[in-house]
Amino acid sequence: SVPVDLDDTPPESPQKAIVNDLNKSYSYESEGKDSEASAPESNASTAPESIAEPEELEPEPVPEPEPEPEPEPTRHLDVSLALNEDLTCEYKQSKLSTLTVEGTIQVRMSSSYEGEPPLEAPASIPFNLLFKDHSGHVRTLQENKKFVENVSNESETANREFTYTVTIPREEEYFPVVRYKCDSSLRPVPIRVQSRVRTQGKLCRIALQISSNPQNPSDLVHLTVIMGVPPGLNGESLKCNPPGGVWNESKRVVLWCVSELGGGEKFQLQAILEMSDDLLQSGVDPADRLEFPVMARCQCVGGQLSDVALDVSDVDMFPAAISKNVMQRFRVSHKEKK
């Protein structure tokens, strides 16, 4: 028997079979691609992410420079120094018997600031005082420990220089800081007094000559001449030439005042007094027994007797621009005895 093909579909032509095979092949490839593309759903539905560009870093802020500290106000110290020396001397029969020269240093200070003063400005600002005695006139030197500290070193002392740190409690007021005594080798003679006594009858004439040293740095001023009068003379009978002498009964002295005496100048004073009868009847020449001690007092502004020199400087912990002003003066107490 002949096998019967139950499929009534006519056989495909060879060309059509090839086309179908190709379609199947294409379908398989597409199905594979579709399956790959559909593998996790999230990937299929999300567009590929683009590569993020690096964010631009903001430049680090440049730190602002710290403000420079405001300069401290400049401190100014104005120091006034008063150098006073006192000469006391005594002559007997025109020869020097004793002589002493003593000195004191006083200071006054004022402060100021260039700009606003600091809030914690010290009440009192110390400074250094330099005492120089290069001529060796000073025998003893003593500081006032209440206001002064001696900070001299050995080399300074060897050169006759002494440094003191001075702290005074108040400004605009003088305070004594140093005292000194000079050696006997210093013998200044700013003034001389000579006397001569004559008697005639009942009258006694006393002549005084006052001389100023030509080497004095300036005029002698406030000159006072005091002459003692011994008993036996009547002070009430006093006559002076030139006029101007004043009799003091309680002290038994004659007083003259002279405003000034220039360097190298001299002047004479004459006093005339009556002698008592008892003195005249004593049988001894009154001129030989009468003594008229004389004291002359004066001062010289702008000069000194020793060679002491002064200087000032600021202290390291309290820097300041410092200036000084030195005022010099010496006073004389001169005695003449027969």
Coordinates of C-alpha atoms in Angstrom, one line a residue:
S1 CA 0.0 0.0 0.0
V2 CA 1.0 3.5 -0.6
P3 CA 1.6 5.6 2.5
V4 CA -0.9 8.3 2.7
D5 CA 0.3 11.9 3.8
L6 CA -2.4 13.0 6.1
D7 CA -1.3 16.7 5.8
D8 CA -3.1 18.1 2.9
T9 CA -0.8 21.3 2.9
P10 CA 1.1 21.5 -0.4
P11 CA 4.8 21.2 -0.1
E12 CA 6.8 24.4 0.1
S13 CA 8.9 25.4 -2.8
P14 CA 12.6 25.3 -2.1
Q15 CA 12.9 29.1 -2.4
K16 CA 10.2 29.6 0.2
A17 CA 11.8 27.1 2.6
I18 CA 15.0 29.0 2.5
V19 CA 13.2 32.3 3.2
N20 CA 11.4 30.7 6.2
D21 CA 14.7 29.4 7.5
L22 CA 16.2 32.8 7.3
N23 CA 13.2 34.3 9.1
K24 CA 13.5 31.8 11.8
S25 CA 17.2 32.4 12.2
Y26 CA 16.5 36.2 12.4
S27 CA 13.7 35.5 14.9
Y28 CA 16.1 33.5 17.1
E29 CA 18.6 36.3 17.1
S30 CA 16.0 38.9 17.9
E31 CA 14.5 36.8 20.7
G32 CA 18.0 36.5 22.2
K33 CA 18.6 40.2 22.0
D34 CA 15.2 40.9 23.4
S35 CA 15.9 38.6 26.3
E36 CA 19.2 40.1 27.0
A37 CA 17.7 43.6 26.8
S38 CA 14.9 42.6 29.1
A39 CA 17.1 41.1 31.8
P40 CA 16.7 43.1 34.9
E41 CA 13.8 45.4 34.2
S42 CA 15.3 48.3 36.0
N43 CA 18.3 48.3 33.6
A44 CA 16.1 48.2 30.6
S45 CA 13.9 51.1 31.7
T46 CA 16.8 53.4 33.0
A47 CA 19.0 55.3 30.6
P48 CA 22.7 54.8 31.0
E49 CA 24.1 57.3 33.5
S50 CA 26.5 59.8 32.1
I51 CA 29.9 60.2 33.8
A52 CA 29.7 63.0 36.3
E53 CA 32.2 65.7 35.8
P54 CA 34.3 66.5 38.9
E55 CA 32.8 69.3 40.8
E56 CA 34.9 72.4 40.7
L57 CA 36.5 72.9 44.2
E58 CA 36.0 76.4 45.5
P59 CA 39.3 78.0 46.3
E60 CA 40.2 78.0 49.9
P61 CA 39.7 81.5 51.3
V62 CA 42.9 83.3 51.8
P63 CA 43.2 84.2 55.4
E64 CA 43.2 87.9 55.9
P65 CA 46.4 89.2 57.4
E66 CA 46.1 89.9 61.1
P67 CA 45.9 93.6 61.8
E68 CA 49.2 95.0 63.0
P69 CA 49.0 95.9 66.7
E70 CA 48.7 99.6 67.2
P71 CA 52.0 101.1 68.1
E72 CA 52.3 101.9 71.8
P73 CA 52.1 105.6 72.5
T74 CA 55.5 107.2 72.8
R75 CA 56.2 108.2 76.4
H76 CA 58.1 111.4 77.2
L77 CA 59.8 112.1 80.5
D78 CA 60.9 115.6 81.3
V79 CA 63.3 115.5 84.3
S80 CA 64.4 118.6 86.1
L81 CA 67.5 118.4 88.3
A82 CA 68.4 120.9 91.0
L83 CA 72.0 120.8 92.0
N84 CA 72.6 122.9 95.2
E85 CA 76.0 123.3 96.9
D86 CA 76.7 125.0 100.1
L87 CA 80.1 126.4 101.0
T88 CA 80.9 127.2 104.6
C89 CA 84.3 128.7 105.4
E90 CA 86.0 130.5 108.2
Y91 CA 89.1 132.8 108.0
K92 CA 91.2 133.9 111.0
Q93 CA 93.5 136.8 110.4
S94 CA 92.9 136.5 106.7
K95 CA 94.0 132.8 106.7
L96 CA 91.7 130.0 105.8
S97 CA 90.8 128.0 109.0
T98 CA 88.0 125.6 107.9
L99 CA 86.1 124.9 104.7
T100 CA 83.4 122.5 103.8
V101 CA 81.4 122.0 100.6
E102 CA 78.2 119.9 100.7
G103 CA 75.8 119.3 97.9
T104 CA 72.2 117.9 97.3
I105 CA 70.5 116.7 94.2
Q106 CA 66.7 117.2 93.9
V107 CA 64.6 115.8 91.1
R108 CA 61.3 116.7 89.6
M109 CA 59.6 114.6 86.8
S110 CA 56.7 115.1 84.5
S111 CA 55.4 112.6 81.9
S112 CA 53.4 112.9 78.7
Y113 CA 52.4 110.6 75.9
E114 CA 52.3 111.1 72.1
G115 CA 48.9 109.6 71.5
E116 CA 46.4 108.1 73.9
P117 CA 48.1 107.1 77.2
P118 CA 47.8 103.4 78.0
L119 CA 45.0 102.3 80.3
E120 CA 47.4 100.8 82.8
A121 CA 50.0 103.6 82.8
P122 CA 52.0 103.4 86.0
A123 CA 51.4 106.0 88.6
S124 CA 55.1 106.7 88.8
I125 CA 57.7 106.0 86.1
P126 CA 61.3 105.3 87.2
F127 CA 64.3 106.6 85.4
N128 CA 68.1 106.4 85.8
L129 CA 70.2 109.2 87.3
L130 CA 73.9 109.2 86.5
F131 CA 76.2 111.0 88.9
K132 CA 79.7 111.8 87.6
D133 CA 82.6 112.8 89.7
H134 CA 85.6 112.5 87.3
S135 CA 87.6 115.1 89.2
G136 CA 87.4 113.2 92.5
H137 CA 85.9 116.1 94.4
V138 CA 83.4 114.0 96.3
R139 CA 84.4 112.3 99.5
T140 CA 81.1 110.8 100.6
L141 CA 78.0 110.1 98.6
Q142 CA 74.6 109.0 100.1
E143 CA 71.4 108.2 98.3
N144 CA 67.9 108.7 99.7
K145 CA 66.8 105.1 99.9
K146 CA 63.2 106.1 100.1
F147 CA 63.2 107.1 96.4
V148 CA 66.6 105.8 95.1
E149 CA 68.2 102.4 94.4
N150 CA 71.9 102.2 93.7
V151 CA 72.5 100.1 90.6
S152 CA 76.1 101.1 89.9
N153 CA 78.5 98.4 88.7
E154 CA 82.2 98.1 89.5
S155 CA 83.5 99.5 86.3
E156 CA 81.3 102.6 86.7
T157 CA 82.4 103.1 90.3
A158 CA 86.1 102.8 89.2
N159 CA 85.5 105.7 86.8
R160 CA 83.8 107.7 89.6
E161 CA 80.4 107.3 88.0
F162 CA 77.3 106.2 90.0
T163 CA 74.0 105.1 88.6
Y164 CA 70.8 105.3 90.6
T165 CA 67.2 104.2 89.7
V166 CA 64.9 107.0 90.9
T167 CA 61.2 106.5 91.6
I168 CA 59.4 109.5 93.0
P169 CA 55.8 109.3 94.3
R170 CA 54.4 112.4 92.6
E171 CA 55.0 114.4 89.5
E172 CA 55.6 118.2 89.3
E173 CA 57.3 118.2 92.8
Y174 CA 60.9 118.2 93.9
F175 CA 62.3 115.4 96.0
P176 CA 65.8 115.1 97.4
V177 CA 67.6 112.0 96.1
V178 CA 71.3 112.3 96.7
R179 CA 73.6 114.1 99.2
Y180 CA 77.4 114.4 99.0
K181 CA 80.3 116.0 100.8
C182 CA 83.4 117.2 99.0
D183 CA 87.0 116.5 99.8
S184 CA 89.2 119.2 101.5
S185 CA 91.2 119.4 98.2
L186 CA 88.3 121.5 96.8
R187 CA 88.9 125.0 98.0
P188 CA 86.8 127.5 96.1
V189 CA 87.0 131.2 97.1
P190 CA 84.0 132.9 95.5
I191 CA 84.1 135.9 97.9
R192 CA 86.6 137.5 100.3
V193 CA 86.0 139.9 103.2
Q194 CA 88.7 142.1 104.7
S195 CA 88.4 144.5 107.7
R196 CA 90.4 147.3 109.2
V197 CA 89.7 149.1 112.5
R198 CA 90.8 152.7 113.4
T199 CA 90.0 154.8 116.5
Q200 CA 90.0 158.6 116.7
G201 CA 89.0 160.3 119.9
K202 CA 85.7 158.8 121.0
L203 CA 84.9 157.3 117.5
C204 CA 85.7 153.9 116.2
R205 CA 85.8 153.4 112.4
I206 CA 85.4 149.9 110.9
A207 CA 86.1 149.6 107.1
L208 CA 85.0 146.5 105.3
Q209 CA 86.0 145.5 101.7
I210 CA 84.0 142.8 99.9
S211 CA 85.5 141.3 96.8
S212 CA 84.1 138.9 94.3
N213 CA 86.2 136.3 92.6
P214 CA 86.6 137.0 88.8
Q215 CA 86.3 133.3 88.1
N216 CA 82.8 133.1 89.5
P217 CA 80.5 131.7 86.8
S218 CA 77.9 134.5 87.3
D219 CA 77.1 137.3 89.6
L220 CA 76.8 136.9 93.4
V221 CA 73.2 137.8 94.4
H222 CA 71.3 138.4 97.6
L223 CA 74.5 139.4 99.4
T224 CA 74.1 140.0 103.1
V225 CA 76.9 141.3 105.3
I226 CA 76.5 141.0 109.1
M227 CA 79.1 142.6 111.4
G228 CA 79.1 141.9 115.1
V229 CA 79.7 144.8 117.5
P230 CA 81.5 144.1 120.8
P231 CA 80.4 145.7 124.2
G232 CA 81.7 149.2 124.9
L233 CA 80.3 150.6 121.7
N234 CA 77.1 152.5 121.4
G235 CA 75.1 150.9 118.5
E236 CA 72.6 153.7 118.6
S237 CA 75.3 156.1 117.4
L238 CA 75.8 154.1 114.2
K239 CA 76.6 156.1 111.0
C240 CA 77.3 154.3 107.7
N241 CA 79.1 155.3 104.6
P242 CA 77.5 154.7 102.2
P243 CA 74.2 154.8 104.0
G244 CA 72.3 151.6 104.4
G245 CA 73.6 149.8 107.4
V246 CA 70.9 148.8 110.0
W247 CA 71.6 148.3 113.7
N248 CA 70.0 145.3 115.5
E249 CA 70.1 145.9 119.3
S250 CA 69.1 142.4 120.3
K251 CA 71.8 140.7 118.3
R252 CA 74.3 143.6 118.5
V253 CA 75.0 143.4 114.8
V254 CA 75.0 145.8 111.9
L255 CA 73.3 144.5 108.7
W256 CA 73.9 145.5 105.1
C257 CA 72.1 144.1 102.1
V258 CA 73.4 144.3 98.5
S259 CA 71.5 143.1 95.5
E260 CA 74.3 141.8 93.5
L261 CA 78.1 141.8 93.0
G262 CA 79.6 141.0 89.6
G263 CA 82.6 138.8 89.0
G264 CA 85.9 140.7 90.0
E265 CA 83.9 143.6 91.5
K266 CA 84.5 145.0 95.0
F267 CA 83.0 147.5 97.3
Q268 CA 83.6 149.1 100.7
L269 CA 81.4 149.7 103.7
Q270 CA 82.2 151.9 106.6
A271 CA 80.6 152.0 110.0
I272 CA 81.3 154.7 112.7
L273 CA 80.4 154.0 116.3
E274 CA 81.0 155.9 119.6
M275 CA 83.0 154.2 122.3
S276 CA 82.0 154.2 125.9
D277 CA 84.0 156.1 128.6
D278 CA 84.9 152.8 130.3
L279 CA 86.5 151.6 127.1
L280 CA 88.4 154.8 126.7
Q281 CA 89.7 154.8 130.3
S282 CA 91.0 151.3 130.2
G283 CA 94.4 152.5 129.2
V284 CA 94.6 150.1 126.2
D285 CA 94.2 151.1 122.6
P286 CA 90.7 150.0 121.8
A287 CA 91.7 149.1 118.2
D288 CA 93.9 146.3 119.6
R289 CA 91.2 144.8 121.8
L290 CA 88.0 145.2 119.8
E291 CA 86.9 142.4 117.4
F292 CA 84.3 142.8 114.7
P293 CA 83.5 139.3 113.3
V294 CA 82.0 139.5 109.9
M295 CA 79.8 137.0 108.1
A296 CA 78.9 137.4 104.4
R297 CA 76.2 135.3 102.8
C298 CA 75.3 135.2 99.2
Q299 CA 74.4 132.8 96.4
C300 CA 75.2 132.3 92.7
V301 CA 72.6 131.0 90.3
G302 CA 73.7 129.1 87.3
G303 CA 77.0 127.9 88.8
Q304 CA 78.5 125.3 91.1
L305 CA 81.7 124.8 93.1
S306 CA 82.5 121.2 92.3
D307 CA 82.9 119.5 88.9
V308 CA 80.0 117.1 89.6
A309 CA 78.0 116.3 86.4
L310 CA 74.5 114.8 86.0
D311 CA 72.8 112.8 83.3
V312 CA 69.5 110.8 83.0
S313 CA 68.3 107.9 80.9
D314 CA 65.2 105.7 80.7
V315 CA 64.8 102.3 82.4
D316 CA 64.6 99.2 80.1
M317 CA 61.2 98.1 81.4
F318 CA 59.8 101.6 80.9
P319 CA 61.1 102.9 77.6
A320 CA 60.7 106.6 77.1
A321 CA 62.1 109.6 75.3
I322 CA 63.7 111.5 78.1
S323 CA 65.0 115.1 78.4
K324 CA 66.7 116.9 81.3
N325 CA 67.1 120.4 82.6
V326 CA 69.8 121.0 85.2
M327 CA 69.6 124.1 87.5
Q328 CA 72.7 124.9 89.4
R329 CA 73.2 127.1 92.4
F330 CA 75.7 127.5 95.2
R331 CA 75.4 129.4 98.5
V332 CA 78.2 130.9 100.5
S333 CA 78.5 131.4 104.2
H334 CA 81.8 133.2 104.8
K335 CA 83.2 134.2 108.2
E336 CA 86.1 136.5 109.0
K337 CA 87.6 136.8 112.5
K338 CA 90.5 138.8 113.8

